[in-house]
XYZ file of C-alpha atoms in Angstrom:
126
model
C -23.345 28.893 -5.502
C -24.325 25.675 -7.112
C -24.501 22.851 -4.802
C -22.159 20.520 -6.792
C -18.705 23.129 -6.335
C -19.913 23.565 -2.275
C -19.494 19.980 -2.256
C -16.103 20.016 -4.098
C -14.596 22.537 -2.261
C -16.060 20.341 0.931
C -13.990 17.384 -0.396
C -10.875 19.343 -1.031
C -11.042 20.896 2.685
C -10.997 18.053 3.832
C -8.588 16.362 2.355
C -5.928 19.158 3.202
C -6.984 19.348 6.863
C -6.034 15.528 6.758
C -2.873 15.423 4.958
C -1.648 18.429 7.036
C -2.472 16.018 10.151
C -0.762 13.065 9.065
C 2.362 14.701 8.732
C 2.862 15.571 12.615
C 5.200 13.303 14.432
C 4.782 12.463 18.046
C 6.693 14.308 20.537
C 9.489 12.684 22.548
C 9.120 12.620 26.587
C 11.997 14.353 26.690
C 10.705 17.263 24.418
C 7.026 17.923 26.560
C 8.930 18.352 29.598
C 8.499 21.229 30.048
C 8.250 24.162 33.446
C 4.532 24.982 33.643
C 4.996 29.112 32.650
C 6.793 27.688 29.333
C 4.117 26.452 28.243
C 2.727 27.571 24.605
C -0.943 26.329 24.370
C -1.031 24.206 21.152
C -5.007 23.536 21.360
C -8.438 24.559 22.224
C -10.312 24.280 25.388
C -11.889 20.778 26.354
C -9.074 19.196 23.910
C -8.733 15.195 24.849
C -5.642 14.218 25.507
C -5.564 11.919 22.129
C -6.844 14.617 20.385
C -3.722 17.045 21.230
C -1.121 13.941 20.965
C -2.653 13.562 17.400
C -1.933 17.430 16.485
C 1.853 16.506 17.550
C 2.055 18.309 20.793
C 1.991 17.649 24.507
C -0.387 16.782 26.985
C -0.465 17.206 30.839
C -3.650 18.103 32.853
C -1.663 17.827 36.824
C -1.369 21.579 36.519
C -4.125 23.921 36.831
C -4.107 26.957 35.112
C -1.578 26.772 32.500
C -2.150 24.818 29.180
C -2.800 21.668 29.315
C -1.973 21.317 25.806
C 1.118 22.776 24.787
C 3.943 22.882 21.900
C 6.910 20.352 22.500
C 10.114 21.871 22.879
C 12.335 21.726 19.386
C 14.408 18.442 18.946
C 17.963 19.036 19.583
C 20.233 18.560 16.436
C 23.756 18.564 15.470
C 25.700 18.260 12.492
C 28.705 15.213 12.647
C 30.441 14.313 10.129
C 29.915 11.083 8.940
C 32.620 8.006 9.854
C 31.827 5.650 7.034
C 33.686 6.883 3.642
C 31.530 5.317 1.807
C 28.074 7.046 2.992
C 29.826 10.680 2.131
C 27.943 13.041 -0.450
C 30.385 15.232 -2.448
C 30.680 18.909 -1.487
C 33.468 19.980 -3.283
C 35.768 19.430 -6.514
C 39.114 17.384 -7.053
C 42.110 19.238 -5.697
C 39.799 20.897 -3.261
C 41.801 22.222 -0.115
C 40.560 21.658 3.391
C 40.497 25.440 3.705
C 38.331 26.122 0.677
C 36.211 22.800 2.022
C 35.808 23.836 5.618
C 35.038 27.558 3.806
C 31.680 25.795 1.950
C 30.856 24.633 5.441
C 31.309 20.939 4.448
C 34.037 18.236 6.195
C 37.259 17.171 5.217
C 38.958 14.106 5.374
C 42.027 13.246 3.217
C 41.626 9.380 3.276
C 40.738 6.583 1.852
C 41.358 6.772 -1.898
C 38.716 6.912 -3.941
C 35.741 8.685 -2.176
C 35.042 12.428 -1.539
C 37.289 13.937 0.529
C 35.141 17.138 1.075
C 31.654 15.964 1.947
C 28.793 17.317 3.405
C 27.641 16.795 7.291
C 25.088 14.666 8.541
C 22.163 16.256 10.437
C 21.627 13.747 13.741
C 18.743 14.139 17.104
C 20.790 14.582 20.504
């Protein structure tokens, strides 16, 4: 293989390993507390701890023999339906009945005048 498309391919590996990286969030406390035997080991041995925080996961080395490591639990989410009338995003059609609303999945609220009264949720962290 010619030494100019080893070095492309180089370049585009490593870009993509880095974008994938930048897109991890940081856990929450609340999500890497976790009992020791539910851990799920979300690195490799001799990981830093800035190294695992950095891949979006958890890290705590107090217990021996589990991973150190470890995936964060999921972030609790709910769907609410939004208070202000004006923030709504349509979900249905005029004339639209709560029943045939509430069918799509979508809230209902028949006030004020002049915004959507069937209108989809809002996705919010618990």
């Amino acid at each position: 293989m010619d030494l100019k498309v080893i070095g492309v391919l180089s370049v585009i590996l490593v870009v993509a390993l880095s974008s994938l990286a930048e897109g991890k969030t940081l856990p929450t406390r609340c999500q890497c507390k976790l009992a020791p035997r539910e851990r799920r080991n979300c690195g490799f041995p001799g990981i830093s701890a800035a190294e695992c925080r950095k891949a979006g996961c958890c890290f705590n080395a107090s217990v021996p023999g589990v991973p150190w490591c470890f995936a964060p639990k999921a972030k609790k989410v709910r769907k609410v339906c939004p208070n202000d009338p004006h923030g709504r995003i349509n979900c249905g059609y005029p004339g639209i009945t709560a029943k045939e609303c509430e069918r799509k999945g979508c809230c209902f609220r028949a006030h004020p005048a002049g915004v959507p009264w069937c209108f989809y949720h809002r996705v919010v962290e618990e």
